[in-house]
XYZ file of C-alpha atoms in Angstrom:
433
model
C 107.863 -116.281 -28.005
C 108.786 -115.872 -24.268
C 105.870 -114.270 -21.886
C 106.111 -110.820 -21.169
C 105.905 -109.538 -17.818
C 102.581 -107.268 -17.386
C 102.088 -104.839 -14.628
C 98.996 -103.427 -13.318
C 97.717 -100.219 -15.166
C 95.138 -97.868 -15.168
C 94.486 -94.675 -16.655
C 95.143 -91.198 -14.790
C 92.389 -90.009 -12.659
C 93.461 -86.431 -12.544
C 93.883 -86.448 -16.388
C 90.305 -84.835 -17.261
C 91.294 -82.030 -15.028
C 94.363 -81.231 -16.782
C 92.433 -81.015 -19.945
C 89.491 -78.806 -18.291
C 92.533 -76.479 -16.812
C 93.789 -75.852 -20.418
C 90.764 -75.212 -22.431
C 89.330 -72.745 -19.350
C 92.858 -70.844 -19.862
C 92.283 -70.450 -23.202
C 88.802 -69.275 -22.686
C 89.954 -66.944 -20.083
C 92.579 -65.612 -22.277
C 90.401 -64.949 -25.378
C 87.433 -63.293 -23.007
C 89.864 -61.112 -20.823
C 89.319 -57.900 -22.353
C 85.652 -58.115 -22.200
C 86.150 -59.180 -18.511
C 87.994 -55.876 -17.739
C 91.540 -57.719 -17.198
C 94.777 -56.693 -18.559
C 95.879 -59.122 -21.372
C 99.929 -59.689 -21.785
C 101.607 -61.755 -23.570
C 105.416 -63.222 -23.796
C 107.255 -66.304 -23.417
C 105.993 -68.904 -21.201
C 108.578 -68.515 -18.766
C 108.066 -64.618 -18.427
C 107.857 -64.339 -14.848
C 104.076 -65.085 -14.704
C 103.677 -63.881 -11.019
C 105.001 -59.931 -11.751
C 101.426 -59.067 -13.117
C 99.480 -60.051 -10.407
C 100.285 -57.362 -8.218
C 98.360 -55.200 -10.990
C 95.170 -57.161 -10.236
C 93.102 -59.239 -12.794
C 95.243 -60.200 -15.611
C 95.531 -62.926 -18.205
C 98.875 -64.076 -20.080
C 99.007 -65.762 -23.402
C 102.350 -67.916 -23.598
C 103.968 -68.089 -27.002
C 105.596 -71.395 -26.645
C 102.397 -72.972 -25.429
C 100.181 -71.342 -28.002
C 102.427 -72.100 -31.048
C 102.367 -75.600 -29.755
C 98.763 -75.491 -29.440
C 98.594 -74.349 -33.214
C 101.211 -77.252 -34.253
C 98.747 -79.773 -33.335
C 96.606 -78.872 -36.538
C 98.992 -79.586 -39.516
C 96.455 -77.520 -41.992
C 96.520 -74.560 -39.627
C 100.310 -74.689 -38.719
C 101.149 -74.628 -42.358
C 98.818 -71.743 -43.283
C 100.551 -69.721 -40.293
C 104.182 -70.469 -41.427
C 103.658 -69.439 -44.794
C 101.880 -66.147 -43.705
C 105.038 -65.660 -41.931
C 107.485 -66.440 -44.383
C 105.767 -64.331 -47.420
C 106.713 -61.289 -45.124
C 110.185 -62.038 -45.637
C 111.140 -63.959 -42.278
C 113.412 -67.095 -42.713
C 112.146 -70.447 -42.444
C 114.709 -71.705 -40.174
C 113.765 -69.153 -36.900
C 112.115 -70.634 -33.883
C 108.962 -72.406 -35.360
C 106.812 -71.547 -32.111
C 107.423 -67.689 -33.139
C 106.584 -68.148 -36.803
C 103.367 -70.003 -36.103
C 102.480 -67.376 -33.331
C 103.256 -64.715 -35.923
C 101.320 -66.156 -38.666
C 98.490 -66.339 -36.959
C 98.856 -62.770 -35.621
C 99.397 -61.609 -39.319
C 96.242 -63.609 -40.641
C 93.995 -62.474 -37.435
C 93.183 -66.160 -37.305
C 93.465 -68.733 -34.093
C 92.175 -72.022 -33.403
C 89.254 -70.066 -31.779
C 88.348 -67.438 -34.128
C 90.327 -64.181 -34.463
C 93.475 -63.505 -32.774
C 93.450 -61.218 -29.756
C 95.399 -57.877 -29.139
C 97.273 -57.871 -25.735
C 97.885 -54.938 -23.894
C 101.284 -55.280 -23.212
C 104.378 -57.600 -24.039
C 106.220 -59.076 -21.015
C 108.677 -61.880 -21.881
C 111.969 -63.408 -20.948
C 115.012 -63.475 -22.996
C 117.098 -66.584 -22.899
C 117.483 -67.950 -26.620
C 118.204 -65.594 -29.413
C 114.523 -65.282 -30.563
C 112.698 -64.431 -27.340
C 113.087 -60.771 -27.082
C 113.083 -60.197 -31.177
C 109.535 -62.460 -31.054
C 107.691 -59.979 -29.156
C 109.243 -56.784 -30.519
C 107.628 -57.741 -33.801
C 104.364 -58.283 -31.774
C 104.769 -54.810 -30.237
C 105.223 -52.956 -33.534
C 102.376 -55.345 -34.954
C 99.908 -53.871 -32.538
C 101.497 -50.591 -31.298
C 101.716 -51.687 -27.782
C 104.663 -51.552 -25.315
C 107.161 -54.433 -24.408
C 109.730 -55.240 -21.868
C 112.180 -58.209 -22.187
C 114.062 -59.651 -19.185
C 117.118 -61.274 -19.780
C 118.138 -64.546 -18.035
C 121.704 -64.415 -17.347
C 123.602 -67.994 -17.954
C 126.144 -69.081 -15.205
C 129.396 -69.993 -16.906
C 130.799 -70.669 -13.216
C 129.292 -70.726 -9.595
C 131.542 -67.856 -8.555
C 129.234 -65.615 -10.359
C 125.896 -66.545 -8.909
C 125.145 -63.972 -6.454
C 125.828 -61.213 -8.919
C 123.557 -63.140 -11.541
C 120.660 -63.094 -8.816
C 121.428 -59.318 -8.142
C 121.085 -58.824 -11.852
C 117.842 -60.680 -12.575
C 116.201 -58.847 -9.580
C 116.885 -55.423 -10.622
C 115.355 -56.521 -13.955
C 112.379 -57.573 -12.023
C 112.170 -54.410 -9.841
C 112.377 -52.209 -13.371
C 109.629 -54.452 -15.019
C 106.611 -53.650 -11.988
C 107.663 -49.851 -12.182
C 107.408 -50.236 -16.145
C 104.301 -52.172 -15.795
C 102.566 -49.472 -13.490
C 103.560 -46.673 -15.760
C 102.060 -48.458 -18.823
C 98.721 -49.522 -17.195
C 98.094 -46.675 -14.306
C 97.285 -49.258 -11.958
C 98.516 -49.349 -8.385
C 100.754 -52.377 -7.408
C 99.563 -55.005 -4.511
C 102.795 -56.551 -3.380
C 100.524 -58.842 -1.240
C 99.024 -60.472 -4.636
C 102.913 -60.490 -6.120
C 103.702 -62.708 -2.932
C 100.747 -64.989 -3.255
C 101.689 -65.600 -6.959
C 105.158 -66.500 -6.472
C 104.517 -68.812 -3.584
C 102.313 -70.516 -6.014
C 104.945 -70.831 -8.530
C 107.694 -71.899 -6.343
C 105.295 -74.726 -4.667
C 103.703 -75.858 -8.181
C 106.883 -76.015 -9.976
C 108.423 -78.003 -6.897
C 105.420 -80.804 -6.977
C 105.774 -81.260 -10.584
C 109.463 -81.792 -10.324
C 108.614 -84.377 -7.313
C 106.133 -86.188 -10.155
C 109.042 -86.423 -12.743
C 111.441 -87.829 -9.999
C 108.946 -90.643 -9.187
C 109.317 -91.623 -12.967
C 112.797 -93.222 -11.473
C 110.609 -96.206 -10.278
C 109.933 -99.470 -12.318
C 107.542 -99.657 -13.820
C 107.334 -95.932 -14.389
C 104.271 -94.183 -13.195
C 103.941 -91.711 -16.245
C 104.786 -92.014 -19.841
C 106.235 -89.108 -21.863
C 103.373 -88.536 -24.037
C 101.123 -87.956 -20.842
C 103.767 -85.584 -19.469
C 103.718 -83.531 -22.212
C 99.848 -82.602 -21.432
C 100.419 -82.741 -17.565
C 103.332 -79.853 -17.531
C 101.434 -77.586 -19.318
C 99.180 -76.802 -16.372
C 102.268 -74.966 -15.069
C 103.308 -73.355 -18.139
C 99.642 -71.623 -18.082
C 98.882 -70.898 -14.783
C 101.839 -71.675 -12.263
C 101.133 -68.433 -10.692
C 97.704 -69.586 -9.450
C 96.529 -71.782 -6.430
C 94.803 -73.947 -8.950
C 98.034 -75.100 -10.500
C 99.172 -76.061 -6.926
C 95.974 -77.797 -6.082
C 96.368 -79.943 -9.637
C 99.968 -80.813 -8.909
C 99.247 -81.834 -5.076
C 96.474 -84.189 -6.404
C 98.867 -85.638 -9.066
C 101.471 -86.009 -6.912
C 99.355 -88.243 -4.742
C 98.339 -90.036 -7.500
C 101.805 -90.657 -8.787
C 102.899 -91.774 -5.743
C 100.029 -93.959 -5.196
C 101.110 -95.698 -8.409
C 104.634 -96.257 -7.647
C 103.582 -97.771 -4.105
C 101.486 -100.108 -6.042
C 103.419 -100.911 -9.002
C 100.629 -99.274 -11.262
C 102.725 -98.588 -14.861
C 102.058 -96.510 -17.180
C 102.487 -99.119 -19.738
C 101.672 -102.444 -18.648
C 104.439 -104.229 -20.818
C 107.245 -101.982 -19.861
C 110.734 -103.839 -20.810
C 112.875 -100.878 -21.971
C 113.104 -97.370 -20.733
C 113.925 -94.587 -23.034
C 115.347 -90.818 -22.819
C 114.104 -88.060 -25.168
C 115.212 -84.811 -26.332
C 114.341 -81.992 -27.507
C 110.570 -80.999 -28.159
C 108.540 -83.445 -29.649
C 106.390 -83.575 -32.758
C 103.143 -81.948 -31.740
C 100.881 -83.278 -34.483
C 102.934 -86.950 -34.274
C 103.088 -87.953 -30.536
C 101.850 -91.261 -31.671
C 105.624 -91.841 -31.929
C 105.793 -92.775 -28.399
C 103.022 -95.275 -29.158
C 104.986 -97.129 -31.664
C 107.791 -97.357 -29.142
C 105.320 -99.168 -26.859
C 104.243 -101.838 -29.208
C 107.923 -103.024 -28.384
C 107.427 -102.597 -24.665
C 109.727 -99.216 -24.496
C 108.400 -96.305 -22.712
C 109.879 -92.901 -22.406
C 110.340 -91.889 -18.840
C 112.674 -88.643 -19.165
C 112.975 -85.705 -21.148
C 115.361 -82.987 -20.812
C 112.707 -80.585 -22.295
C 109.935 -81.797 -19.913
C 112.237 -81.385 -17.288
C 113.116 -77.745 -17.983
C 109.430 -76.781 -18.797
C 107.187 -75.641 -15.939
C 109.488 -77.387 -13.328
C 112.231 -76.651 -10.773
C 115.177 -78.948 -10.191
C 118.095 -78.073 -8.791
C 121.596 -79.723 -8.800
C 123.088 -81.273 -5.717
C 126.620 -81.366 -4.861
C 127.293 -84.563 -7.192
C 125.550 -82.926 -10.227
C 122.527 -84.955 -9.911
C 119.131 -83.293 -10.681
C 116.729 -82.984 -7.682
C 113.533 -81.581 -6.891
C 113.871 -77.427 -5.671
C 111.730 -77.255 -2.282
C 108.766 -75.994 -1.648
C 107.984 -72.874 0.664
C 107.134 -74.976 3.491
C 110.296 -77.022 3.001
C 112.473 -73.935 3.020
C 110.744 -72.529 6.274
C 110.397 -69.639 4.364
C 107.439 -66.828 4.490
C 107.823 -64.042 2.254
C 106.727 -60.778 3.731
C 107.967 -57.994 1.263
C 108.376 -57.679 -2.597
C 112.127 -57.655 -1.877
C 111.630 -60.998 -0.503
C 109.392 -62.453 -3.560
C 111.633 -60.967 -6.146
C 114.749 -62.459 -4.383
C 113.271 -65.823 -3.953
C 111.874 -65.799 -7.827
C 115.184 -64.731 -9.195
C 117.171 -67.620 -7.201
C 114.674 -70.268 -8.316
C 115.425 -69.452 -12.067
C 119.225 -68.875 -11.656
C 119.733 -72.302 -9.599
C 117.853 -74.294 -12.170
C 120.399 -76.451 -14.270
C 117.954 -76.931 -17.258
C 118.145 -73.122 -17.833
C 121.448 -73.347 -18.332
C 121.257 -75.807 -21.170
C 122.332 -73.432 -23.664
C 125.924 -73.929 -22.410
C 126.848 -77.126 -24.390
C 129.154 -78.848 -22.112
C 126.583 -78.574 -19.225
C 124.098 -80.012 -21.371
C 125.872 -82.769 -22.479
C 126.835 -83.810 -18.963
C 123.398 -83.355 -17.736
C 121.742 -85.285 -20.435
C 123.871 -88.355 -19.440
C 123.101 -87.726 -16.000
C 119.465 -87.591 -16.369
C 119.344 -90.830 -18.464
C 121.419 -92.599 -16.063
C 119.457 -91.549 -12.957
C 116.145 -92.422 -14.363
C 117.529 -95.719 -15.498
C 117.079 -95.524 -19.376
C 118.203 -98.124 -21.628
C 118.281 -96.234 -24.468
C 118.007 -92.400 -25.918
C 115.749 -90.948 -28.617
C 117.278 -87.423 -30.068
C 115.027 -85.005 -31.776
C 117.162 -83.045 -34.107
C 114.489 -80.199 -34.212
C 114.782 -77.752 -37.221
C 112.245 -75.583 -35.186
C 114.569 -74.819 -32.305
C 118.062 -74.274 -32.686
C 118.686 -73.573 -28.920
C 117.410 -76.955 -27.769
C 118.812 -78.753 -30.796
C 122.412 -77.400 -30.156
C 124.809 -79.893 -28.784
C 122.893 -83.057 -29.530
C 125.514 -84.291 -31.506
C 128.026 -84.032 -28.139
C 125.213 -85.658 -26.383
C 124.908 -88.582 -28.748
C 128.632 -89.191 -28.421
C 128.622 -88.859 -24.702
C 125.734 -91.218 -24.552
C 127.230 -93.566 -26.626
C 130.585 -93.496 -24.384
C 128.489 -93.927 -21.209
C 127.115 -97.238 -22.977
C 123.289 -95.729 -23.703
C 122.432 -96.429 -27.283
C 121.150 -93.829 -29.534
C 118.484 -93.074 -32.428
C 118.189 -89.449 -33.667
C 115.735 -88.171 -36.312
C 115.105 -84.947 -37.930
C 111.787 -83.157 -38.144
C 110.254 -80.072 -36.999
C 108.144 -79.597 -34.164
C 105.240 -77.842 -35.509
C 105.786 -77.435 -39.287
C 104.722 -80.470 -41.049
C 106.698 -79.664 -44.125
C 109.729 -80.799 -42.531
C 108.319 -84.290 -41.445
C 108.395 -87.824 -42.781
C 106.281 -90.277 -40.597
C 107.531 -93.538 -42.474
C 111.171 -92.091 -42.471
C 111.162 -91.622 -38.372
C 108.943 -94.812 -37.676
C 111.205 -97.201 -39.748
C 114.187 -95.691 -37.862
C 112.629 -96.048 -34.503
C 111.755 -99.873 -35.271
C 115.146 -100.479 -36.517
C 116.390 -99.011 -33.232
C 114.539 -100.787 -31.097
C 115.273 -104.128 -32.813
C 118.654 -103.320 -32.446
C 118.234 -103.397 -28.731
C 117.116 -107.123 -29.084
C 113.323 -106.272 -28.823
C 110.385 -107.386 -30.677
C 107.119 -106.344 -31.532
C 104.756 -107.557 -29.028
C 101.471 -109.353 -29.713
C 98.111 -107.808 -29.080
């Protein structure tokens, strides 16, 4: 066997910090009421800076919570079946089904489920608004959904930003009315500034994965993006991603690899199987490392498309040379940030196909793994077209079917066999040791 080149490698120094932030967040959420804070729930992209103006609050994001339950195969089945016994279809969003099941059972990974004060959610895919309508009905609490408009063409950008800003304004007045609290625009401005900076920093970390060898592997990135999913409106998130960016840049400068034996780079879409992340470790046995993901690049991050269509990190507030002074300033910047993210337009199939191929090419991927995820129809839509486009671009693909959080629709042996056959078809052999 020919000698395999080995790069330097070492564990991420900030790994433990990311873990601590995640654990502390859920402790804060579960103790919010006893600490006199408002507790909100909604989709993870639910404009988290908005409640900051009310004062102390915590936010339970539905998708990260569903993924957390999904890491426990026993609890996830219990929650899924609790939802299904109430006549909800099995092909609905799996995150939603596990969240609802946890709510119905009054059972969470940390004891009883918690009763939120308000539901404040975004609405992009077909489930978001209805998800929290059911939560609202179950607990008898108010709910408010903010629609993310899709951009069928560039000519309607300004009208879409205006539409979104109007909803953000309305949600603030709604929260004031529901809570009886005054609203502090300075706290809103600080939270928006933090979100813009934190999401831009994480995008820069992802961009560094274009380097060979890649400084980060996808399995690790699934644990790193979560900080922004949970607390991107806090300075703590900005500080974490600045620390991570410095470390990632150092790894690139010194060719410190996520995988010492990197010899094949892979693209992945959509969500992973949360209780089977070791899938990516099987690929590494062949020297294959996942370096890019449509899903990771849209969750907790802020990319923009340049004139050529390439994804580039959005600018931080300092890079924009912009200082927010009023509520109107803050809401305008926040709305533009969401409207300009190409990944949030991925529900438009033709755009997703083009973006997927472009990402795989720009991150210098040799192949692609496509998860036909029965638990998320939104991100699975268009994957057949993506596969054909990848083939046309000369990028070999492997597709597999499963469910991101429902182990009843999962076969480890089937997926591993398909992965090994795919890697061997690319003339890769399992490495010794």
